[in-house]
Short mmCIF file of N, CA, C and O in Angstrom, two decimals:
data_model
loop_
_atom_site.label_atom_id
_atom_site.label_comp_id
_atom_site.label_asym_id
_atom_site.label_seq_id
_atom_site.Cartn_x
_atom_site.Cartn_y
_atom_site.Cartn_z
N MET A 1 -15.71 24.56 3.79
CA MET A 1 -16.22 24.07 5.06
C MET A 1 -15.54 22.75 5.38
O MET A 1 -15.49 21.84 4.57
N THR A 2 -15.02 22.63 6.57
CA THR A 2 -14.34 21.42 6.99
C THR A 2 -15.34 20.48 7.64
O THR A 2 -16.09 20.88 8.52
N LYS A 3 -15.33 19.24 7.18
CA LYS A 3 -16.20 18.24 7.79
C LYS A 3 -15.56 17.70 9.05
O LYS A 3 -14.37 17.47 9.09
N THR A 4 -16.37 17.49 10.04
CA THR A 4 -15.87 16.86 11.26
C THR A 4 -16.05 15.36 11.14
O THR A 4 -16.75 14.86 10.26
N TRP A 5 -15.42 14.65 12.04
CA TRP A 5 -15.57 13.19 12.08
C TRP A 5 -17.04 12.83 12.25
O TRP A 5 -17.54 11.92 11.61
N GLU A 6 -17.76 13.57 13.09
CA GLU A 6 -19.17 13.29 13.33
C GLU A 6 -19.99 13.47 12.06
O GLU A 6 -20.88 12.67 11.76
N ASP A 7 -19.69 14.54 11.28
CA ASP A 7 -20.39 14.76 10.01
C ASP A 7 -20.15 13.59 9.05
O ASP A 7 -21.05 13.12 8.39
N ALA A 8 -18.89 13.16 8.99
CA ALA A 8 -18.55 12.05 8.11
C ALA A 8 -19.28 10.78 8.53
O ALA A 8 -19.76 10.02 7.69
N MET A 9 -19.36 10.53 9.81
CA MET A 9 -20.03 9.32 10.30
C MET A 9 -21.53 9.36 10.02
O MET A 9 -22.14 8.33 9.77
N LYS A 10 -22.13 10.54 10.02
CA LYS A 10 -23.57 10.66 9.72
C LYS A 10 -23.85 10.27 8.28
O LYS A 10 -24.92 9.75 7.97
N THR A 11 -22.89 10.54 7.37
CA THR A 11 -23.10 10.22 5.96
C THR A 11 -22.74 8.78 5.64
O THR A 11 -23.02 8.30 4.56
N MET A 12 -22.13 8.11 6.56
CA MET A 12 -21.72 6.73 6.36
C MET A 12 -22.78 5.79 6.95
O MET A 12 -23.20 5.98 8.07
N ASN A 13 -23.20 4.80 6.17
CA ASN A 13 -24.19 3.89 6.73
C ASN A 13 -23.54 2.87 7.64
O ASN A 13 -22.32 2.74 7.68
N ARG A 14 -24.34 2.17 8.40
CA ARG A 14 -23.83 1.23 9.40
C ARG A 14 -22.94 0.16 8.78
O ARG A 14 -21.89 -0.17 9.30
N ARG A 15 -23.36 -0.39 7.64
CA ARG A 15 -22.59 -1.44 6.99
C ARG A 15 -21.21 -0.93 6.58
O ARG A 15 -20.21 -1.60 6.77
N SER A 16 -21.15 0.28 6.02
CA SER A 16 -19.87 0.86 5.63
C SER A 16 -18.97 1.07 6.83
O SER A 16 -17.77 0.82 6.79
N ALA A 17 -19.55 1.54 7.92
CA ALA A 17 -18.78 1.78 9.14
C ALA A 17 -18.20 0.48 9.69
O ALA A 17 -17.04 0.42 10.10
N ILE A 18 -19.00 -0.56 9.68
CA ILE A 18 -18.53 -1.86 10.18
C ILE A 18 -17.42 -2.40 9.28
O ILE A 18 -16.39 -2.86 9.76
N ALA A 19 -17.62 -2.32 7.96
CA ALA A 19 -16.60 -2.81 7.02
C ALA A 19 -15.29 -2.04 7.18
O ALA A 19 -14.21 -2.64 7.19
N LEU A 20 -15.38 -0.72 7.33
CA LEU A 20 -14.19 0.09 7.51
C LEU A 20 -13.47 -0.28 8.81
O LEU A 20 -12.25 -0.44 8.84
N GLY A 21 -14.24 -0.49 9.87
CA GLY A 21 -13.66 -0.88 11.16
C GLY A 21 -12.98 -2.22 11.09
O GLY A 21 -11.87 -2.41 11.59
N VAL A 22 -13.63 -3.18 10.44
CA VAL A 22 -13.05 -4.52 10.30
C VAL A 22 -11.76 -4.47 9.49
O VAL A 22 -10.76 -5.09 9.84
N MET A 23 -11.76 -3.68 8.41
CA MET A 23 -10.56 -3.57 7.58
C MET A 23 -9.42 -2.94 8.38
O MET A 23 -8.29 -3.41 8.33
N ALA A 24 -9.72 -1.90 9.14
CA ALA A 24 -8.68 -1.24 9.94
C ALA A 24 -8.08 -2.19 10.96
O ALA A 24 -6.87 -2.27 11.13
N VAL A 25 -8.95 -2.96 11.62
CA VAL A 25 -8.47 -3.92 12.62
C VAL A 25 -7.65 -5.02 11.97
O VAL A 25 -6.62 -5.44 12.47
N ALA A 26 -8.07 -5.48 10.79
CA ALA A 26 -7.37 -6.56 10.10
C ALA A 26 -6.01 -6.12 9.57
O ALA A 26 -5.05 -6.89 9.60
N ILE A 27 -5.90 -4.90 9.09
CA ILE A 27 -4.68 -4.45 8.43
C ILE A 27 -3.67 -3.85 9.39
O ILE A 27 -2.47 -3.99 9.20
N THR A 28 -4.11 -3.20 10.45
CA THR A 28 -3.20 -2.51 11.37
C THR A 28 -2.05 -3.39 11.85
O THR A 28 -0.90 -2.97 11.80
N PRO A 29 -2.29 -4.62 12.32
CA PRO A 29 -1.15 -5.43 12.78
C PRO A 29 -0.13 -5.71 11.69
O PRO A 29 1.05 -5.85 11.96
N LEU A 30 -0.57 -5.76 10.45
CA LEU A 30 0.35 -6.05 9.35
C LEU A 30 1.37 -4.94 9.19
O LEU A 30 2.51 -5.18 8.82
N PHE A 31 0.96 -3.71 9.45
CA PHE A 31 1.85 -2.59 9.25
C PHE A 31 2.69 -2.27 10.48
O PHE A 31 3.59 -1.45 10.41
N THR A 32 2.44 -2.93 11.59
CA THR A 32 3.32 -2.73 12.74
C THR A 32 4.71 -3.29 12.43
O THR A 32 5.68 -2.90 13.04
N LEU A 33 4.76 -4.18 11.46
CA LEU A 33 6.04 -4.74 11.03
C LEU A 33 6.82 -3.76 10.16
O LEU A 33 8.02 -3.92 9.97
N ALA A 34 6.15 -2.73 9.65
CA ALA A 34 6.79 -1.82 8.70
C ALA A 34 8.02 -1.13 9.27
O ALA A 34 9.01 -0.96 8.57
N ALA A 35 7.96 -0.73 10.52
CA ALA A 35 9.09 -0.03 11.12
C ALA A 35 10.31 -0.93 11.22
O ALA A 35 11.43 -0.47 11.25
N SER A 36 10.07 -2.24 11.25
CA SER A 36 11.18 -3.17 11.37
C SER A 36 11.36 -3.99 10.09
O SER A 36 11.76 -5.13 10.14
N ALA A 37 11.03 -3.37 8.94
CA ALA A 37 11.16 -4.08 7.68
C ALA A 37 12.59 -4.56 7.49
O ALA A 37 13.55 -3.85 7.79
N LYS A 38 12.72 -5.75 6.99
CA LYS A 38 14.02 -6.38 6.76
C LYS A 38 14.83 -5.57 5.76
O LYS A 38 14.30 -4.94 4.86
N LYS A 39 16.14 -5.60 5.93
CA LYS A 39 17.04 -5.02 4.93
C LYS A 39 17.25 -6.07 3.86
O LYS A 39 17.68 -7.18 4.14
N TYR A 40 16.92 -5.74 2.63
CA TYR A 40 17.00 -6.69 1.53
C TYR A 40 18.26 -6.48 0.71
O TYR A 40 18.69 -5.36 0.49
N GLY A 41 18.80 -7.60 0.22
CA GLY A 41 19.92 -7.53 -0.71
C GLY A 41 19.43 -7.16 -2.09
O GLY A 41 18.24 -7.27 -2.40
N PRO A 42 20.32 -6.74 -2.98
CA PRO A 42 19.92 -6.26 -4.30
C PRO A 42 19.36 -7.35 -5.23
O PRO A 42 18.80 -7.03 -6.26
N LYS A 43 19.47 -8.62 -4.84
CA LYS A 43 18.97 -9.71 -5.70
C LYS A 43 17.80 -10.48 -5.08
O LYS A 43 17.32 -11.44 -5.67
N GLU A 44 17.33 -10.06 -3.90
CA GLU A 44 16.21 -10.77 -3.26
C GLU A 44 14.90 -10.44 -3.98
O GLU A 44 14.70 -9.33 -4.45
N GLY A 45 14.01 -11.43 -4.05
CA GLY A 45 12.72 -11.23 -4.66
C GLY A 45 12.78 -11.30 -6.18
O GLY A 45 13.76 -11.75 -6.77
N LYS A 46 11.70 -10.84 -6.80
CA LYS A 46 11.57 -10.89 -8.26
C LYS A 46 11.62 -9.47 -8.83
O LYS A 46 10.88 -8.59 -8.38
N GLU A 47 12.48 -9.25 -9.80
CA GLU A 47 12.61 -7.93 -10.40
C GLU A 47 11.39 -7.62 -11.27
O GLU A 47 10.99 -8.43 -12.10
N ILE A 48 10.78 -6.43 -11.04
CA ILE A 48 9.63 -6.01 -11.86
C ILE A 48 9.98 -4.79 -12.72
O ILE A 48 9.22 -4.44 -13.62
N ALA A 49 11.08 -4.14 -12.42
CA ALA A 49 11.61 -3.01 -13.18
C ALA A 49 13.07 -2.86 -12.76
O ALA A 49 13.45 -3.38 -11.71
N PRO A 50 13.89 -2.17 -13.52
CA PRO A 50 15.28 -2.01 -13.11
C PRO A 50 15.38 -1.38 -11.71
O PRO A 50 14.84 -0.30 -11.47
N GLY A 51 16.02 -2.10 -10.79
CA GLY A 51 16.19 -1.61 -9.43
C GLY A 51 14.98 -1.73 -8.54
O GLY A 51 14.96 -1.21 -7.42
N VAL A 52 13.93 -2.43 -9.02
CA VAL A 52 12.70 -2.60 -8.24
C VAL A 52 12.38 -4.09 -8.16
O VAL A 52 12.25 -4.76 -9.19
N ARG A 53 12.27 -4.60 -6.93
CA ARG A 53 12.03 -6.02 -6.72
C ARG A 53 10.87 -6.22 -5.76
O ARG A 53 10.67 -5.44 -4.83
N VAL A 54 10.10 -7.29 -5.96
CA VAL A 54 8.99 -7.65 -5.08
C VAL A 54 9.40 -8.87 -4.26
O VAL A 54 9.83 -9.88 -4.82
N VAL A 55 9.27 -8.75 -2.94
CA VAL A 55 9.57 -9.85 -2.02
C VAL A 55 8.29 -10.24 -1.30
O VAL A 55 7.65 -9.39 -0.67
N GLU A 56 7.89 -11.51 -1.43
CA GLU A 56 6.70 -11.99 -0.73
C GLU A 56 7.03 -12.16 0.74
O GLU A 56 8.01 -12.80 1.10
N VAL A 57 6.20 -11.56 1.62
CA VAL A 57 6.43 -11.61 3.06
C VAL A 57 5.55 -12.67 3.71
O VAL A 57 6.04 -13.54 4.42
N SER A 58 4.23 -12.60 3.51
CA SER A 58 3.32 -13.58 4.09
C SER A 58 1.94 -13.47 3.46
O SER A 58 1.64 -12.50 2.76
N THR A 59 1.11 -14.47 3.74
CA THR A 59 -0.28 -14.48 3.28
C THR A 59 -1.13 -15.03 4.41
O THR A 59 -0.71 -15.94 5.12
N GLY A 60 -2.33 -14.45 4.55
CA GLY A 60 -3.24 -14.94 5.58
C GLY A 60 -4.67 -14.82 5.12
O GLY A 60 -4.98 -14.12 4.16
N ASN A 61 -5.55 -15.54 5.81
CA ASN A 61 -6.97 -15.48 5.50
C ASN A 61 -7.54 -14.15 5.96
O ASN A 61 -7.04 -13.53 6.89
N SER A 62 -8.63 -13.74 5.31
CA SER A 62 -9.28 -12.47 5.63
C SER A 62 -10.64 -12.70 6.27
O SER A 62 -11.39 -13.58 5.84
N ASP A 63 -10.97 -11.90 7.27
CA ASP A 63 -12.30 -11.90 7.85
C ASP A 63 -13.18 -10.83 7.21
O ASP A 63 -14.33 -10.67 7.59
N ILE A 64 -12.64 -10.09 6.27
CA ILE A 64 -13.41 -9.08 5.54
C ILE A 64 -14.17 -9.82 4.44
O ILE A 64 -13.55 -10.47 3.58
N PRO A 65 -15.50 -9.78 4.44
CA PRO A 65 -16.29 -10.59 3.50
C PRO A 65 -15.92 -10.44 2.03
O PRO A 65 -15.98 -11.41 1.29
N ALA A 66 -15.49 -9.28 1.60
CA ALA A 66 -15.18 -9.08 0.18
C ALA A 66 -13.85 -9.70 -0.24
O ALA A 66 -13.56 -9.81 -1.43
N TYR A 67 -13.03 -10.10 0.75
CA TYR A 67 -11.69 -10.62 0.44
C TYR A 67 -11.47 -11.97 1.09
O TYR A 67 -11.76 -12.16 2.26
N LYS A 68 -10.90 -12.92 0.31
CA LYS A 68 -10.63 -14.25 0.88
C LYS A 68 -9.30 -14.30 1.61
O LYS A 68 -9.13 -15.08 2.53
N SER A 69 -8.34 -13.46 1.17
CA SER A 69 -7.04 -13.47 1.83
C SER A 69 -6.34 -12.13 1.62
O SER A 69 -6.77 -11.31 0.82
N ILE A 70 -5.26 -11.97 2.39
CA ILE A 70 -4.43 -10.77 2.28
C ILE A 70 -2.99 -11.22 2.15
O ILE A 70 -2.51 -12.01 2.95
N ALA A 71 -2.33 -10.76 1.11
CA ALA A 71 -0.92 -11.08 0.91
C ALA A 71 -0.10 -9.83 1.24
O ALA A 71 -0.46 -8.72 0.83
N ILE A 72 0.96 -10.01 2.00
CA ILE A 72 1.86 -8.91 2.32
C ILE A 72 3.11 -9.06 1.47
O ILE A 72 3.72 -10.13 1.44
N VAL A 73 3.46 -8.00 0.75
CA VAL A 73 4.68 -7.99 -0.05
C VAL A 73 5.45 -6.71 0.25
O VAL A 73 4.87 -5.70 0.64
N ASP A 74 6.75 -6.79 0.10
CA ASP A 74 7.59 -5.61 0.17
C ASP A 74 8.09 -5.34 -1.24
O ASP A 74 8.60 -6.25 -1.91
N VAL A 75 7.91 -4.11 -1.70
CA VAL A 75 8.46 -3.71 -2.98
C VAL A 75 9.68 -2.87 -2.65
O VAL A 75 9.58 -1.83 -2.01
N VAL A 76 10.83 -3.38 -3.05
CA VAL A 76 12.12 -2.81 -2.67
C VAL A 76 12.67 -2.01 -3.85
O VAL A 76 12.86 -2.55 -4.94
N PHE A 77 12.91 -0.71 -3.62
CA PHE A 77 13.40 0.21 -4.64
C PHE A 77 14.82 0.63 -4.30
O PHE A 77 15.07 1.17 -3.22
N GLN A 78 15.74 0.45 -5.22
CA GLN A 78 17.07 1.00 -5.05
C GLN A 78 16.97 2.53 -5.17
O GLN A 78 16.00 3.04 -5.72
N PRO A 79 17.95 3.27 -4.64
CA PRO A 79 17.89 4.73 -4.72
C PRO A 79 17.68 5.19 -6.17
O PRO A 79 18.34 4.73 -7.09
N GLY A 80 16.68 6.07 -6.37
CA GLY A 80 16.37 6.60 -7.69
C GLY A 80 15.57 5.68 -8.59
O GLY A 80 15.16 6.08 -9.69
N ALA A 81 15.30 4.44 -8.16
CA ALA A 81 14.58 3.49 -9.01
C ALA A 81 13.14 3.92 -9.23
O ALA A 81 12.53 4.58 -8.39
N HIS A 82 12.60 3.51 -10.37
CA HIS A 82 11.26 3.91 -10.80
C HIS A 82 10.46 2.68 -11.22
O HIS A 82 10.95 1.88 -12.03
N ALA A 83 9.27 2.53 -10.67
CA ALA A 83 8.33 1.50 -11.13
C ALA A 83 7.37 2.20 -12.09
O ALA A 83 6.65 3.11 -11.69
N PRO A 84 7.38 1.83 -13.38
CA PRO A 84 6.54 2.52 -14.35
C PRO A 84 5.05 2.31 -14.07
O PRO A 84 4.67 1.43 -13.29
N GLN A 85 4.24 3.11 -14.73
CA GLN A 85 2.79 3.02 -14.55
C GLN A 85 2.30 1.59 -14.79
O GLN A 85 2.64 0.97 -15.79
N MET A 86 1.52 1.11 -13.82
CA MET A 86 0.94 -0.23 -13.91
C MET A 86 -0.53 -0.16 -13.50
O MET A 86 -0.90 0.67 -12.67
N VAL A 87 -1.34 -1.05 -14.05
CA VAL A 87 -2.73 -1.17 -13.64
C VAL A 87 -2.77 -2.15 -12.47
O VAL A 87 -2.19 -3.23 -12.53
N MET A 88 -3.44 -1.75 -11.39
CA MET A 88 -3.51 -2.58 -10.19
C MET A 88 -4.47 -3.75 -10.40
O MET A 88 -5.60 -3.56 -10.85
N ASP A 89 -4.01 -4.96 -10.08
CA ASP A 89 -4.82 -6.17 -10.21
C ASP A 89 -5.76 -6.36 -9.02
O ASP A 89 -6.72 -7.11 -9.12
N ASN A 90 -5.45 -5.71 -7.89
CA ASN A 90 -6.23 -5.86 -6.67
C ASN A 90 -6.27 -4.54 -5.92
O ASN A 90 -5.42 -3.67 -6.15
N ASP A 91 -7.20 -4.42 -4.97
CA ASP A 91 -7.16 -3.30 -4.03
C ASP A 91 -5.95 -3.52 -3.13
O ASP A 91 -5.61 -4.67 -2.81
N MET A 92 -5.31 -2.43 -2.72
CA MET A 92 -4.10 -2.54 -1.90
C MET A 92 -4.04 -1.39 -0.90
O MET A 92 -4.51 -0.29 -1.17
N VAL A 93 -3.43 -1.68 0.26
CA VAL A 93 -3.12 -0.66 1.25
C VAL A 93 -1.61 -0.67 1.37
O VAL A 93 -1.00 -1.71 1.64
N CYS A 94 -0.99 0.49 1.15
CA CYS A 94 0.46 0.59 1.09
C CYS A 94 0.99 1.51 2.18
O CYS A 94 0.38 2.53 2.48
N THR A 95 2.13 1.15 2.74
CA THR A 95 2.83 2.05 3.66
C THR A 95 4.29 2.12 3.24
O THR A 95 4.83 1.17 2.67
N ILE A 96 4.90 3.27 3.49
CA ILE A 96 6.30 3.45 3.17
C ILE A 96 7.11 3.01 4.39
O ILE A 96 7.08 3.65 5.43
N ALA A 97 7.79 1.87 4.27
CA ALA A 97 8.58 1.33 5.38
C ALA A 97 9.94 2.00 5.47
O ALA A 97 10.52 2.08 6.56
N SER A 98 10.45 2.48 4.35
CA SER A 98 11.70 3.25 4.35
C SER A 98 11.80 4.01 3.04
O SER A 98 11.22 3.63 2.03
N GLY A 99 12.52 5.12 3.10
CA GLY A 99 12.73 5.92 1.90
C GLY A 99 11.73 7.06 1.76
O GLY A 99 10.94 7.34 2.67
N ALA A 100 11.78 7.69 0.61
CA ALA A 100 10.86 8.77 0.25
C ALA A 100 10.48 8.56 -1.21
O ALA A 100 11.32 8.16 -2.03
N PHE A 101 9.23 8.81 -1.55
CA PHE A 101 8.71 8.48 -2.87
C PHE A 101 7.84 9.57 -3.45
O PHE A 101 7.17 10.30 -2.72
N THR A 102 7.82 9.63 -4.77
CA THR A 102 6.81 10.38 -5.50
C THR A 102 5.89 9.33 -6.12
O THR A 102 6.36 8.40 -6.79
N ILE A 103 4.60 9.46 -5.85
CA ILE A 103 3.59 8.54 -6.38
C ILE A 103 2.76 9.30 -7.40
O ILE A 103 2.31 10.41 -7.14
N LYS A 104 2.57 8.70 -8.58
CA LYS A 104 1.73 9.30 -9.61
C LYS A 104 0.55 8.38 -9.87
O LYS A 104 0.72 7.18 -10.10
N LYS A 105 -0.63 8.98 -9.82
CA LYS A 105 -1.87 8.29 -10.19
C LYS A 105 -2.44 9.04 -11.39
O LYS A 105 -1.91 10.09 -11.76
N ALA A 106 -3.49 8.53 -11.98
CA ALA A 106 -4.06 9.16 -13.17
C ALA A 106 -4.46 10.61 -12.92
O ALA A 106 -4.30 11.46 -13.80
N ASP A 107 -4.93 10.91 -11.72
CA ASP A 107 -5.47 12.24 -11.46
C ASP A 107 -4.69 13.07 -10.45
O ASP A 107 -5.09 14.18 -10.12
N LYS A 108 -3.57 12.52 -9.93
CA LYS A 108 -2.81 13.29 -8.95
C LYS A 108 -1.40 12.75 -8.79
O LYS A 108 -1.10 11.63 -9.20
N GLU A 109 -0.57 13.57 -8.16
CA GLU A 109 0.80 13.19 -7.83
C GLU A 109 1.07 13.68 -6.42
O GLU A 109 0.63 14.77 -6.04
N PHE A 110 1.75 12.86 -5.61
CA PHE A 110 2.04 13.26 -4.24
C PHE A 110 3.33 12.64 -3.76
O PHE A 110 3.84 11.70 -4.36
N LYS A 111 3.86 13.20 -2.68
CA LYS A 111 5.13 12.73 -2.10
C LYS A 111 4.84 12.07 -0.76
O LYS A 111 3.99 12.53 0.00
N LEU A 112 5.57 10.99 -0.48
CA LEU A 112 5.42 10.25 0.77
C LEU A 112 6.79 9.97 1.37
O LEU A 112 7.78 9.87 0.64
N LYS A 113 6.82 9.81 2.68
CA LYS A 113 8.06 9.47 3.39
C LYS A 113 7.77 8.31 4.33
O LYS A 113 6.63 7.88 4.48
N THR A 114 8.81 7.82 4.99
CA THR A 114 8.69 6.69 5.90
C THR A 114 7.53 6.91 6.87
O THR A 114 7.41 7.96 7.48
N GLY A 115 6.67 5.88 6.97
CA GLY A 115 5.51 5.92 7.87
C GLY A 115 4.22 6.37 7.22
O GLY A 115 3.15 6.15 7.76
N ASP A 116 4.28 6.99 6.03
CA ASP A 116 3.07 7.43 5.34
C ASP A 116 2.37 6.25 4.68
O ASP A 116 3.01 5.26 4.33
N MET A 117 1.04 6.38 4.51
CA MET A 117 0.25 5.33 3.88
C MET A 117 -0.56 5.90 2.72
O MET A 117 -0.86 7.08 2.68
N TYR A 118 -0.93 5.02 1.79
CA TYR A 118 -1.85 5.38 0.71
C TYR A 118 -2.52 4.11 0.21
O TYR A 118 -2.18 3.00 0.65
N THR A 119 -3.51 4.26 -0.66
CA THR A 119 -4.23 3.10 -1.17
C THR A 119 -4.18 3.08 -2.70
O THR A 119 -4.00 4.11 -3.35
N CYS A 120 -4.37 1.88 -3.23
CA CYS A 120 -4.47 1.68 -4.67
C CYS A 120 -5.74 0.87 -4.91
O CYS A 120 -6.00 -0.10 -4.20
N ALA A 121 -6.50 1.26 -5.91
CA ALA A 121 -7.75 0.56 -6.22
C ALA A 121 -7.57 -0.33 -7.45
O ALA A 121 -6.88 0.05 -8.41
N LYS A 122 -8.21 -1.47 -7.41
CA LYS A 122 -8.18 -2.40 -8.54
C LYS A 122 -8.62 -1.67 -9.81
O LYS A 122 -9.59 -0.92 -9.80
N GLY A 123 -7.86 -1.88 -10.89
CA GLY A 123 -8.19 -1.28 -12.17
C GLY A 123 -7.65 0.13 -12.37
O GLY A 123 -7.70 0.65 -13.48
N LYS A 124 -7.10 0.74 -11.33
CA LYS A 124 -6.53 2.08 -11.42
C LYS A 124 -5.02 1.98 -11.67
O LYS A 124 -4.42 0.95 -11.42
N THR A 125 -4.42 3.07 -12.13
CA THR A 125 -2.98 3.06 -12.39
C THR A 125 -2.21 3.72 -11.25
O THR A 125 -2.76 4.51 -10.49
N ASP A 126 -0.94 3.34 -11.18
CA ASP A 126 -0.06 3.83 -10.12
C ASP A 126 1.37 3.70 -10.63
O ASP A 126 1.69 2.76 -11.35
N GLU A 127 2.21 4.67 -10.29
CA GLU A 127 3.64 4.53 -10.55
C GLU A 127 4.38 5.20 -9.40
O GLU A 127 3.85 6.08 -8.73
N ALA A 128 5.59 4.74 -9.14
CA ALA A 128 6.34 5.22 -7.98
C ALA A 128 7.81 5.40 -8.32
O ALA A 128 8.37 4.61 -9.09
N THR A 129 8.42 6.43 -7.70
CA THR A 129 9.84 6.68 -7.85
C THR A 129 10.44 6.90 -6.47
O THR A 129 9.92 7.71 -5.69
N ASN A 130 11.52 6.19 -6.17
CA ASN A 130 12.25 6.40 -4.92
C ASN A 130 13.08 7.66 -5.09
O ASN A 130 14.03 7.69 -5.86
N THR A 131 12.72 8.71 -4.36
CA THR A 131 13.42 10.00 -4.47
C THR A 131 14.48 10.16 -3.39
O THR A 131 15.12 11.21 -3.31
N SER A 132 14.70 9.13 -2.57
CA SER A 132 15.70 9.22 -1.50
C SER A 132 17.03 8.62 -1.95
O SER A 132 17.12 8.00 -3.00
N LYS A 133 18.04 8.80 -1.13
CA LYS A 133 19.37 8.24 -1.40
C LYS A 133 19.56 6.90 -0.70
O LYS A 133 20.66 6.38 -0.64
N GLU A 134 18.47 6.35 -0.16
CA GLU A 134 18.53 5.06 0.52
C GLU A 134 17.61 4.07 -0.18
O GLU A 134 16.77 4.46 -1.00
N VAL A 135 17.77 2.79 0.14
CA VAL A 135 16.86 1.78 -0.38
C VAL A 135 15.49 2.07 0.21
O VAL A 135 15.35 2.29 1.42
N GLY A 136 14.49 2.12 -0.64
CA GLY A 136 13.12 2.39 -0.20
C GLY A 136 12.29 1.13 -0.25
O GLY A 136 12.49 0.28 -1.12
N VAL A 137 11.35 1.01 0.70
CA VAL A 137 10.50 -0.19 0.76
C VAL A 137 9.05 0.24 0.91
O VAL A 137 8.71 0.99 1.82
N HIS A 138 8.20 -0.26 0.01
CA HIS A 138 6.75 -0.16 0.15
C HIS A 138 6.29 -1.47 0.75
O HIS A 138 6.53 -2.53 0.16
N ARG A 139 5.65 -1.46 1.91
CA ARG A 139 5.02 -2.67 2.45
C ARG A 139 3.56 -2.60 2.02
O ARG A 139 2.87 -1.64 2.31
N ILE A 140 3.12 -3.62 1.28
CA ILE A 140 1.80 -3.58 0.66
C ILE A 140 0.95 -4.76 1.14
O ILE A 140 1.40 -5.91 1.10
N ALA A 141 -0.28 -4.44 1.57
CA ALA A 141 -1.29 -5.46 1.86
C ALA A 141 -2.15 -5.57 0.60
O ALA A 141 -2.89 -4.64 0.26
N VAL A 142 -2.01 -6.69 -0.09
CA VAL A 142 -2.78 -6.95 -1.32
C VAL A 142 -4.04 -7.68 -0.90
O VAL A 142 -3.98 -8.78 -0.33
N LEU A 143 -5.19 -7.05 -1.14
CA LEU A 143 -6.49 -7.62 -0.74
C LEU A 143 -7.00 -8.49 -1.87
O LEU A 143 -7.35 -7.99 -2.95
N ILE A 144 -7.07 -9.80 -1.64
CA ILE A 144 -7.42 -10.76 -2.68
C ILE A 144 -8.90 -11.09 -2.57
O ILE A 144 -9.37 -11.57 -1.53
N PRO A 145 -9.68 -10.80 -3.65
CA PRO A 145 -11.14 -10.95 -3.59
C PRO A 145 -11.60 -12.38 -3.28
O PRO A 145 -10.92 -13.35 -3.62
N ALA A 146 -12.78 -12.44 -2.67
CA ALA A 146 -13.39 -13.73 -2.34
C ALA A 146 -13.93 -14.37 -3.61
O ALA A 146 -14.17 -13.75 -4.59
#
């Protein structure tokens, strides 16, 4: 049985709906930059794995009560590069700004391409491989707790 949006909203309480709406409004402008993500050189940012570098983009205050700020980072993957399994230190909302990726979590594996989004939860594991022949970029909103 397929749930409709209305069915989902009936099961969601008012506080959850407001929090979800606030998060969507807060994060959406951050990802409008994804289509125009900067082209990075092979030495920009900090290397976290061979061919994988993290570049800090910006940080801002959060109006979401559970989070004091949001940091935007680009994780730049050279073609074929792999970020090994890591435990997430924070909740994150990720979008693929360029490239194609296979993402592995503890309970599933999926493929993403430019423009796709996914989330990572604090304390959960995640690993990613750039499966494209181009430099791939994950634009990540790191939600920093209050």
